[in-house]
CSV table of C-alpha atoms and ligand atoms in Angstrom, one decimal:
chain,number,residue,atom,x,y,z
T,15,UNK,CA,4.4,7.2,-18.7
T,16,UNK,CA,4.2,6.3,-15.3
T,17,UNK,CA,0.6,6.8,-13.3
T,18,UNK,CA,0.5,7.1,-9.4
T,19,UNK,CA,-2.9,8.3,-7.9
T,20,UNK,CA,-3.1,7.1,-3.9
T,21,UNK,CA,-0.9,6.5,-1.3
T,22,UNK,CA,0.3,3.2,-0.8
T,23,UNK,CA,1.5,4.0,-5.2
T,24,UNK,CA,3.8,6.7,-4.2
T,25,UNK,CA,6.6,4.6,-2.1
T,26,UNK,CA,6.3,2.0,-4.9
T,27,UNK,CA,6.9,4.5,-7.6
T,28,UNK,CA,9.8,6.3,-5.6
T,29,UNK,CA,12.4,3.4,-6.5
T,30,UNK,CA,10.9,2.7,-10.1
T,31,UNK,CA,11.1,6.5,-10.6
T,32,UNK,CA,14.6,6.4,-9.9
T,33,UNK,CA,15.4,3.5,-11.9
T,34,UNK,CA,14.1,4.7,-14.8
T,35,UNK,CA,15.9,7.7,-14.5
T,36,UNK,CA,18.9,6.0,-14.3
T,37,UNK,CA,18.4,4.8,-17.7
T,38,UNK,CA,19.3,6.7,-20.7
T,39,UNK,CA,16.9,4.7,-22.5
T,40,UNK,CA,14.0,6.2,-20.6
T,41,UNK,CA,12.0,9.3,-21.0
T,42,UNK,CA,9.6,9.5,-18.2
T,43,UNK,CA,6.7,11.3,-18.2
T,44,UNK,CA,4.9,11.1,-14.2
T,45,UNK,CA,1.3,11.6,-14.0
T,46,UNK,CA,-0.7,12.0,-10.9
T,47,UNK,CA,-4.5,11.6,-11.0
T,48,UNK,CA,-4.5,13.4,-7.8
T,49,UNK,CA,-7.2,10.3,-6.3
T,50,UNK,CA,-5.1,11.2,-2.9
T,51,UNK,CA,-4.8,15.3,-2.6
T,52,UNK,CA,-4.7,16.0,0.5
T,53,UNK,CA,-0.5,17.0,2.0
T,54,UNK,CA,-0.5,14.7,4.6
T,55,UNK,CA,-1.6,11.6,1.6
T,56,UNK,CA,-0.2,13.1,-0.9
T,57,UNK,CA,2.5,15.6,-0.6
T,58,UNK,CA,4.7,14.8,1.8
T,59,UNK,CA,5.4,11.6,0.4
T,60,UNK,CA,6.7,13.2,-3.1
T,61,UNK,CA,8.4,15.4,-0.8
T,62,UNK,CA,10.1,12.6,1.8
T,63,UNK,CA,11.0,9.7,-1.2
T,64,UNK,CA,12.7,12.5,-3.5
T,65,UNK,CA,9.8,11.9,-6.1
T,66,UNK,CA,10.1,14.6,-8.9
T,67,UNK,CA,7.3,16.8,-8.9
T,68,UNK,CA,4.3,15.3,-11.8
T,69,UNK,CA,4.5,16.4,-15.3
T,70,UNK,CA,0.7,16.7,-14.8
T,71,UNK,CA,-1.7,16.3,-11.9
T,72,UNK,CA,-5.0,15.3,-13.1
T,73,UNK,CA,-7.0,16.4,-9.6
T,74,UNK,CA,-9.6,13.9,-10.4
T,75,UNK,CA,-10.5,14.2,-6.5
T,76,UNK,CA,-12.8,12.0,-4.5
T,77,UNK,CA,-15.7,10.6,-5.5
T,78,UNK,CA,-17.9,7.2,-5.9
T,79,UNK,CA,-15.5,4.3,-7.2
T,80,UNK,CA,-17.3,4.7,-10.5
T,81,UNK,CA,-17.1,8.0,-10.6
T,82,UNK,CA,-13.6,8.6,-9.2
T,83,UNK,CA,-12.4,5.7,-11.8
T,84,UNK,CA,-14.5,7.8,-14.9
T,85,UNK,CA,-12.8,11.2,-14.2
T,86,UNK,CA,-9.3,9.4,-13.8
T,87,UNK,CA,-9.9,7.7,-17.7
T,88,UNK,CA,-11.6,11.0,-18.9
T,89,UNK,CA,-8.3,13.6,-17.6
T,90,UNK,CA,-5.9,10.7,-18.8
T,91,UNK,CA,-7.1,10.7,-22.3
T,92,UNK,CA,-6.0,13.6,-23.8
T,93,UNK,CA,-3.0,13.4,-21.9
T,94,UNK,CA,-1.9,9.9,-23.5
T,95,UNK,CA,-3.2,11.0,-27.1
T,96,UNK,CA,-1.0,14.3,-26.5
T,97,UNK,CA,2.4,12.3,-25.1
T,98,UNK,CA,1.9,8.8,-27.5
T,99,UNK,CA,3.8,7.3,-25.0
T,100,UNK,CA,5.2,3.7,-26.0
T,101,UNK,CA,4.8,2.3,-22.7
T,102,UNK,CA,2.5,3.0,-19.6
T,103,UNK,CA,3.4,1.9,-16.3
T,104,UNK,CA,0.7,1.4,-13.1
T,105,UNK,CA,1.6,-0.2,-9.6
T,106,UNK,CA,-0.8,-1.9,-7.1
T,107,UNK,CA,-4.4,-2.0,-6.9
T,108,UNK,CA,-6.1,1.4,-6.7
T,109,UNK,CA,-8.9,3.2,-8.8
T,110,UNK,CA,-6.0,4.8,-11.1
T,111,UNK,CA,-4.4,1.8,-11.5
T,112,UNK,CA,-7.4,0.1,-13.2
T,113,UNK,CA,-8.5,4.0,-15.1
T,114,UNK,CA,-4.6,4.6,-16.3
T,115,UNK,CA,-4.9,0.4,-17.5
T,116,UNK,CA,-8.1,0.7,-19.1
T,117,UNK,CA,-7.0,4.0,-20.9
T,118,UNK,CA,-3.8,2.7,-22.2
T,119,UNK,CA,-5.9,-0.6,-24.1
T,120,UNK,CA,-8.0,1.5,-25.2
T,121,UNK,CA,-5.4,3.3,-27.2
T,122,UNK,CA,-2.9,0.5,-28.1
T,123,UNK,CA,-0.8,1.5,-25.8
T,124,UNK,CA,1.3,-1.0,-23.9
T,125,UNK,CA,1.0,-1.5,-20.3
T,126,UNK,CA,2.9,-2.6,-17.8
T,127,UNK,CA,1.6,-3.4,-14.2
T,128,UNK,CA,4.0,-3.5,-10.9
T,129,UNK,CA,2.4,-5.8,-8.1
T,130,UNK,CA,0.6,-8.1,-10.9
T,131,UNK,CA,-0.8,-11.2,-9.9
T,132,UNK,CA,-1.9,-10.5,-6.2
T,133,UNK,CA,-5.3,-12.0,-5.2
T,134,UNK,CA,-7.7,-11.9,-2.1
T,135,UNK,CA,-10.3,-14.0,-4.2
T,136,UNK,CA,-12.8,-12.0,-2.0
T,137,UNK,CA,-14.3,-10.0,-5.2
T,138,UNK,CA,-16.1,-7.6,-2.6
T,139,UNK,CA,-13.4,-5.4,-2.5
T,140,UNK,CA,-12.5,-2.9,-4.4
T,141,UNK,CA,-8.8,-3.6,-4.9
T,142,UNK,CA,-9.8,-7.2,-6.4
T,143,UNK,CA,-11.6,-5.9,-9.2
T,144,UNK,CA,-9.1,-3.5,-9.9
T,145,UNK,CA,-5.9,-6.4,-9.9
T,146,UNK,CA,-8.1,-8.5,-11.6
T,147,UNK,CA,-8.7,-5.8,-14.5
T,148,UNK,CA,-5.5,-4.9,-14.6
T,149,UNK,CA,-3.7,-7.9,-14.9
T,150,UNK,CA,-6.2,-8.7,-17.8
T,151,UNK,CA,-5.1,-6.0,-19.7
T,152,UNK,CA,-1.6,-5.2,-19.1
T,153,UNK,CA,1.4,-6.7,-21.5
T,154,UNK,CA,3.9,-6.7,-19.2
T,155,UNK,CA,2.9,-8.5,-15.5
T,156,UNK,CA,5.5,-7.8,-12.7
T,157,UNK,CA,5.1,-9.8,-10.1
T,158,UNK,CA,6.1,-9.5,-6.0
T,159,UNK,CA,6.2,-13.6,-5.0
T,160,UNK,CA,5.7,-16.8,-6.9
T,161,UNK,CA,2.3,-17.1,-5.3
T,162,UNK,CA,1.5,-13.8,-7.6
T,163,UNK,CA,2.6,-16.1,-11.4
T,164,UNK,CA,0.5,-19.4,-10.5
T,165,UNK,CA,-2.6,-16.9,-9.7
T,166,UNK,CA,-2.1,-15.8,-13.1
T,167,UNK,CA,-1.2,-18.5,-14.7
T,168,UNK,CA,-4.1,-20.1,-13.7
T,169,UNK,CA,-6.5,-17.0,-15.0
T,170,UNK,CA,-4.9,-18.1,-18.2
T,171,UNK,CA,-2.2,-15.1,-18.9
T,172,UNK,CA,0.4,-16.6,-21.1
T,173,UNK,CA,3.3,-17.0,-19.0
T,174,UNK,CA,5.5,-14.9,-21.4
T,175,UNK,CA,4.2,-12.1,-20.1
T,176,UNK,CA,4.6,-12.5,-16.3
T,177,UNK,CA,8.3,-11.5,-14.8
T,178,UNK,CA,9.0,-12.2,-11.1
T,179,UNK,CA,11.1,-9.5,-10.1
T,180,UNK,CA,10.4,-9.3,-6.2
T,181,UNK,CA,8.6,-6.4,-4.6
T,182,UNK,CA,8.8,-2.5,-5.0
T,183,UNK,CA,7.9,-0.8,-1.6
T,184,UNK,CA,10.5,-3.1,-0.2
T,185,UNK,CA,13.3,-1.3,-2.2
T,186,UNK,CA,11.8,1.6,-1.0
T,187,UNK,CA,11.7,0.8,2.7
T,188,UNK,CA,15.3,-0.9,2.4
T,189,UNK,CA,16.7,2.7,1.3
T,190,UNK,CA,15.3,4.6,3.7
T,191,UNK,CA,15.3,2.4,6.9
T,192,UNK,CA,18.3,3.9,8.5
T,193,UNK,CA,17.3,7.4,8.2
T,194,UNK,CA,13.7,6.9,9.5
T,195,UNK,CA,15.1,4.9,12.7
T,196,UNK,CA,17.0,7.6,13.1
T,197,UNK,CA,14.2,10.0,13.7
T,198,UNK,CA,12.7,8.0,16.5
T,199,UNK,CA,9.5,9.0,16.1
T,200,UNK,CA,8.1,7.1,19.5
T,201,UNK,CA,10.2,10.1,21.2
T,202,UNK,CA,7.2,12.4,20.0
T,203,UNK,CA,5.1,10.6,21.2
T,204,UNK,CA,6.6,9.6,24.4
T,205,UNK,CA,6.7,6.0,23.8
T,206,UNK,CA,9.7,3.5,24.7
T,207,UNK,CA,10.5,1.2,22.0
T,208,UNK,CA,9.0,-1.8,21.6
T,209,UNK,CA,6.4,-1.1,24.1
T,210,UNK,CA,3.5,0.3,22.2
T,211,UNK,CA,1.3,-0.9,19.6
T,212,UNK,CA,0.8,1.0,16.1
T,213,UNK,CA,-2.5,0.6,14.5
T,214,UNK,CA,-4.2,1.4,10.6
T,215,UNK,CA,-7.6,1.2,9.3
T,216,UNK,CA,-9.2,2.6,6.3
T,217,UNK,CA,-11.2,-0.6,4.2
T,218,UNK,CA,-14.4,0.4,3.3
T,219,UNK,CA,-15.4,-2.6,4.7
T,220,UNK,CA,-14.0,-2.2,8.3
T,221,UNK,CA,-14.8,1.6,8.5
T,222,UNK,CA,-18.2,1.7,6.7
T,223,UNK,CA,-20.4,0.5,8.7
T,224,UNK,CA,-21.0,1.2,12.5
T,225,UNK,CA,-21.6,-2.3,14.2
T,226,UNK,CA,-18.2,-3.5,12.2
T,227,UNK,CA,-16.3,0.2,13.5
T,228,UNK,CA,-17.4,-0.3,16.9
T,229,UNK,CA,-16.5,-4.1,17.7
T,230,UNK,CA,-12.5,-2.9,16.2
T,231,UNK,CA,-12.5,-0.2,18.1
T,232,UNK,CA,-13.9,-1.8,21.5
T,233,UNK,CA,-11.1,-4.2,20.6
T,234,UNK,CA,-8.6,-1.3,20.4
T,235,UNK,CA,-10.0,0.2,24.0
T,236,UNK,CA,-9.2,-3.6,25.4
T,237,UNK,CA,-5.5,-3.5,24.2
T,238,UNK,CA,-5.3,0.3,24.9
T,239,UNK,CA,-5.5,-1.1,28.5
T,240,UNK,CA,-2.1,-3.0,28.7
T,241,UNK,CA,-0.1,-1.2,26.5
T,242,UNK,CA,-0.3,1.9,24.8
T,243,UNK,CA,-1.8,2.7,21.3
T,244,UNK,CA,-1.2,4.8,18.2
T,245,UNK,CA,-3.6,5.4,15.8
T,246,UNK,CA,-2.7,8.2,12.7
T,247,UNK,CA,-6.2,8.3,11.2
T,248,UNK,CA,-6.8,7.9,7.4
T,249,UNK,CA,-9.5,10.7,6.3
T,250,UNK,CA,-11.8,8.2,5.5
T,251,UNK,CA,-12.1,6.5,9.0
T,252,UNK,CA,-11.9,9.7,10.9
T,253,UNK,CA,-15.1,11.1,8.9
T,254,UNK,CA,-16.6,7.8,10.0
T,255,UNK,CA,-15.3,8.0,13.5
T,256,UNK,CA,-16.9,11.1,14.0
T,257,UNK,CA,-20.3,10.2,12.1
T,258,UNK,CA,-20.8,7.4,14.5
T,259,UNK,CA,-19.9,8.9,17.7
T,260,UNK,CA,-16.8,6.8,18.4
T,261,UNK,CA,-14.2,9.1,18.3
T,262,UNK,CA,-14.2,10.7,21.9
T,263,UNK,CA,-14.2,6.5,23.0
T,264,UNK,CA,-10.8,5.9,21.3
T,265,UNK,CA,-9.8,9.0,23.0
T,266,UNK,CA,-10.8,8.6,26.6
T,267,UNK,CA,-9.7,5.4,26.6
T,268,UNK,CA,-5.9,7.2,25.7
T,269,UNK,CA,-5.2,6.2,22.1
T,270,UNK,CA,-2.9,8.1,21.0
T,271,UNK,CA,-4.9,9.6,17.9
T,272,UNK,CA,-2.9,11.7,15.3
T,273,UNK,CA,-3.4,12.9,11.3
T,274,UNK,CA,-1.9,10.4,8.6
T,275,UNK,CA,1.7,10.4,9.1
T,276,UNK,CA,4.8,11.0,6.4
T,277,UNK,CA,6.1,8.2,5.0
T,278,UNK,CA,9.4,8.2,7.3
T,279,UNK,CA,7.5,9.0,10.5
T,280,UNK,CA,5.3,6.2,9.8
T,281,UNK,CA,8.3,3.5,8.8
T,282,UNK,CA,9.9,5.1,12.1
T,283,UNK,CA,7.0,4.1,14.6
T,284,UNK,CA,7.0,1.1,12.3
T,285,UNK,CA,10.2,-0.2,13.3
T,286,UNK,CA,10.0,-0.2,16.8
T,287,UNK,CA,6.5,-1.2,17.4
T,288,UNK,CA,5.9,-4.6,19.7
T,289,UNK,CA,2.5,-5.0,17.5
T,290,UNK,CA,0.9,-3.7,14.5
T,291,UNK,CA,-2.4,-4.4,13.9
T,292,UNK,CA,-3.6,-3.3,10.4
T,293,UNK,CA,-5.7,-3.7,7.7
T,294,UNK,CA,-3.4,-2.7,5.0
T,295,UNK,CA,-2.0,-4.8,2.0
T,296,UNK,CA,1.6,-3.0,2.3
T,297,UNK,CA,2.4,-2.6,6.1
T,298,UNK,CA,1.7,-6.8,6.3
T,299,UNK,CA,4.7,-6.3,3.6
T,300,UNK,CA,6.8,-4.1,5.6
T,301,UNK,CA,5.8,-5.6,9.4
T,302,UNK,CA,7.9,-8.8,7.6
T,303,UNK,CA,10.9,-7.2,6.2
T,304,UNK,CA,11.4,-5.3,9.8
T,305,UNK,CA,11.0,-8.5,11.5
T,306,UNK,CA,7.5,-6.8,13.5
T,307,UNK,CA,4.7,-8.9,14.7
T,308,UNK,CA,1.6,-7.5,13.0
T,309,UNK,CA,-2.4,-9.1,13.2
T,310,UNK,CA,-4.2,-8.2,9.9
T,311,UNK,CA,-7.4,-7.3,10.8
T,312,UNK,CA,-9.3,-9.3,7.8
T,313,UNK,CA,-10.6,-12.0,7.1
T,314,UNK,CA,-8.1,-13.0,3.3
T,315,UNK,CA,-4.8,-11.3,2.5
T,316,UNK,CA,-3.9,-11.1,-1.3
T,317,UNK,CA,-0.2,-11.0,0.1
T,318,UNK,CA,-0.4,-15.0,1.8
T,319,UNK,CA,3.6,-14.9,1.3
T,320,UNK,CA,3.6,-12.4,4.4
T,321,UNK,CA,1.7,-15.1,6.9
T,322,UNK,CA,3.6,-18.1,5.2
T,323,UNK,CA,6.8,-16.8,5.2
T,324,UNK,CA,6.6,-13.5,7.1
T,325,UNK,CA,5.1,-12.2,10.1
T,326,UNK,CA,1.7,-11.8,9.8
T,327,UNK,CA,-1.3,-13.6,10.8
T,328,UNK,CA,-4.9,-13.1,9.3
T,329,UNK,CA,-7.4,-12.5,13.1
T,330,UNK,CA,-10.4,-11.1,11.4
T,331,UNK,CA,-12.5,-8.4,12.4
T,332,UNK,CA,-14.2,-9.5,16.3
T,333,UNK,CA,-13.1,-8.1,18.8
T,334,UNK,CA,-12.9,-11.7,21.0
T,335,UNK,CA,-10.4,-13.0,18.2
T,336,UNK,CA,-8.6,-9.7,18.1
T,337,UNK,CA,-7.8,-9.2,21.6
T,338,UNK,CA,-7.1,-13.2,22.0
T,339,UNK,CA,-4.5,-12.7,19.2
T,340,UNK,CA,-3.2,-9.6,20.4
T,341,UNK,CA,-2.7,-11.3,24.0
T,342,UNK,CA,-1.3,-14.5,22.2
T,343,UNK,CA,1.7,-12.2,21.0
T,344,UNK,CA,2.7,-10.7,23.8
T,345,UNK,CA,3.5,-14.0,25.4
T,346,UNK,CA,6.1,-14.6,22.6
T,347,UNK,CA,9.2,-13.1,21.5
T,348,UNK,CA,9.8,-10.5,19.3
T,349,UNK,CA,9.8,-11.4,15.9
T,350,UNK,CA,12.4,-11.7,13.5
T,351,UNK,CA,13.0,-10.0,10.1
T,352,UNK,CA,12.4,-11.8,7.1
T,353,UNK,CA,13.1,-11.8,3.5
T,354,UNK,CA,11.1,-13.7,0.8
T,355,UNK,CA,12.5,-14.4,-2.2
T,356,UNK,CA,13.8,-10.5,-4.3
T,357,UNK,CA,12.5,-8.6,-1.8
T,358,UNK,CA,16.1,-7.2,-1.6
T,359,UNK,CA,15.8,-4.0,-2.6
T,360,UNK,CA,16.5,-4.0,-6.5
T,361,UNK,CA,13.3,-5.3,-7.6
T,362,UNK,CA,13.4,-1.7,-9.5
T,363,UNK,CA,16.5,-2.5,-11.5
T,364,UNK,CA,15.1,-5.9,-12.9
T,365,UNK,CA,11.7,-4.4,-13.6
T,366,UNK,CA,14.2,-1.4,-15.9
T,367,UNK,CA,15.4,-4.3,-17.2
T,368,UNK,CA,12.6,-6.0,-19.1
T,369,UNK,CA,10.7,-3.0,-19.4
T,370,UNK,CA,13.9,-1.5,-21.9
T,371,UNK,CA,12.1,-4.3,-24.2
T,372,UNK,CA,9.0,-2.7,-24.2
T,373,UNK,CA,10.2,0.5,-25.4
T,374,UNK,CA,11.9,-0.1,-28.4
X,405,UD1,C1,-7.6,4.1,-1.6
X,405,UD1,C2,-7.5,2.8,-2.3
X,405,UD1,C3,-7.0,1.7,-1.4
X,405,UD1,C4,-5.7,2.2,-0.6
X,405,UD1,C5,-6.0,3.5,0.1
X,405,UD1,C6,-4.9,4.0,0.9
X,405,UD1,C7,-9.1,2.4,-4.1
X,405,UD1,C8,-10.2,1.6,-4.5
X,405,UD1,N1,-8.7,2.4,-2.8
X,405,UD1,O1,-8.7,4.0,-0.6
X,405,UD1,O2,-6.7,0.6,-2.1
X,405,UD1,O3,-5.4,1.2,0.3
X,405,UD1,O4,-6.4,4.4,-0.9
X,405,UD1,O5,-5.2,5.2,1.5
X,405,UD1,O6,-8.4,3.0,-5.0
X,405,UD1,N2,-9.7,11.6,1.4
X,405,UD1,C9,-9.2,12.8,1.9
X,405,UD1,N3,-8.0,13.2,1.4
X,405,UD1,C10,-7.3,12.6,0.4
X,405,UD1,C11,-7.9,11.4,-0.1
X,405,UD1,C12,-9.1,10.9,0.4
X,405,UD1,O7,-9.8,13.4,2.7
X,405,UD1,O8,-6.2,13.0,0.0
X,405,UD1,C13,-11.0,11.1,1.9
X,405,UD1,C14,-12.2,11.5,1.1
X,405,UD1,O9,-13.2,11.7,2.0
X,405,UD1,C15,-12.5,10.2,0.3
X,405,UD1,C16,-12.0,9.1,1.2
X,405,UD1,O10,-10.9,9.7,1.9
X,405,UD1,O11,-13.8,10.1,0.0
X,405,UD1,C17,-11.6,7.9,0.5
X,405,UD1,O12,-10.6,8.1,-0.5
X,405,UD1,P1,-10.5,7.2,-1.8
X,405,UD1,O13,-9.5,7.7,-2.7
X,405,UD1,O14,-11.9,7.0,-2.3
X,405,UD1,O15,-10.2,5.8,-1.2
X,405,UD1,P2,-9.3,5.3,0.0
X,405,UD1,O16,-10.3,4.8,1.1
X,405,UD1,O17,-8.3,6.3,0.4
């Protein structure tokens, strides 16, 4: 049984889905908690990375992390007592990856968790506590970079358990990369490649608060002033956007603001932006496979592999630091793609591979 519940779970499934289904010894049964509903988070992503349609979709909905992580472990319940399934499978770091975890102890189930071992060591975010859980609990750990075993190792997880067998989303980008060049998205927006920046927000604790939303987005106005800027708005920061007035700001200044994109629309824009500047775990990933010059816009990263080897560089969250960094990269070259260690797009096929263990 494989759980995916939020966004950045779906392009990790899409691979392992396909994997799995490759191999006779596999009967899959996808569940979606429905934490992410909407088409445009949701939907289109099934729809774009061939993902079959759930067995069940829980609709568990938004809510307060407690209660959204309750109503996840309540919905799953039956379904696990129903299915007995001898192995349950849960990628990254989001409230259903810790409710679908949880669930499966609970019943003796074993449990298997892609993107183990990834640490911030900032336990004010959400996504810590849920690794950290997680990681706990699970039987199997499969892990994205060495940096990912030696975190675990040191939490005391017997290293038996821990496989490093590279990194998901990666096999996913690598199979689609051609065809989402080839839709080149900046033409929508008229944009010349390699001449615009691409920007993401949606932590809680960038988006939250107003002081914090208005220095990123005075930062935004500063760069939107020597090259342009597109912004596709997660729910969550537009609601705040709106609640603090900022919104009309971002668009006078002529940010190009648009809904969430697709998966392929996004990996297009991707791919031929000068700078991205995020606060994602995944696009720090992806801005280092494509060789793209992105500024994380916090403080840690629990993906350090992406700013040793990769990439990425951590700027923080003032606007000073921000727009110094931003200004810093325009005066070099562009970057060039890199590949850590089995991010080569068949991380999939050696996570089949041990997990065929688990099921018999
Ligand atoms: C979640 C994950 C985060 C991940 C992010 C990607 C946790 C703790 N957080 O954060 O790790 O990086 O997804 O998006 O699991 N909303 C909609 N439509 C939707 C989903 C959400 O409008 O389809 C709005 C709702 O107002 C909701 C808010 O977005 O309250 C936040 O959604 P939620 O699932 O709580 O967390 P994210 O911020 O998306």
């Amino acid at each position: 049984m494989l759980v995916v519940g939020a966004r950045p779970n779906f392009m990790k499934a899409a691979s392992l889905v396909r994997a799995i289904q490759d191999d006779p010894n596999f009967d899959l049964a996808l569940i979606h908690t429905g934490q992410h509903y909407d088409d445009k988070m949701s939907h289109i992503f099934f729809e774009e990375l061939g993902l079959p349609k759930p067995d069940v979709d829980l609709g568990v909905g938004s809510a307060s992390h407690t209660e959204q992580t309750a109503r996840v472990m309540l919905a799953l319940e039956p379904e696990i007592i129903a299915r007995q399934p001898n192995l349950v499978i849960v990628v990254g770091d989001v409230n259903s990856t810790l409710a679908a975890g949880l669930v499966a102890s609970k019943h003796n189930i074993q449990l298997s968790h892609i993107e183990a071992g990834l640490r911030s060591f900032d336990r004010t975010m959400p996504e810590e506590i849920n690794r950290i859980v997680t990681d706990a609990l699970a039987d199997y750990l499969l892990t994205p970079s060495p940096d990912a075993d030696e975190n675990l190792k040191r939490e005391g997880i017997a290293p038996e358990k821990i496989f490093f067998v590279g990194n998901v989303m990666i096999d996913t980008l690598l199979r689609f990369k051609q065809i989402a060049l080839g839709l080149e998205t900046w033409t929508r927006f008229d944009l010349q490649p390699r001449a615009y920046s691409l920007v993401t927000l949606h932590r809680p604790a960038n988006v939250d608060g107003a002081a914090q939303l208005q220095d990123l987005v005075n930062a935004l106005m500063d760069i939107a002033r020597q090259m342009p800027v597109v912004f596709p708005i997660h729910p969550r920061t537009r609601a705040n956007l709106i609640r603090f007035g900022l919104l009309d700001a971002l668009a006078n200044a002529g940010i190009i603001l648009t809904e969430p994109l697709g998966y392929l629309e996004f990996q297009s824009l991707m791919s031929q932006a000068r700078v991205v500047l995020t606060d994602s775990g995944g696009i720090q990933e992806e801005t280092t496979v494509l060789g793209i010059h992105c500024l994380t816009l916090r403080e840690n990263t629990e993906r350090p592999i992406t700013v040793t080897q990769g990439t990425n560089q951590l700027v923080g969250l003032t606007r000073a630091r921000i727009v110094a960094a931003f200004n810093a990269v325009l005066s070099q070259d562009h970057a060039s793609p890199r590949l850590p260690h089995l991010w080569d797009g068949h991380a999939s096929e050696r996570i089949v591979k041990i997990l065929r263990d688990a099921i018999h």
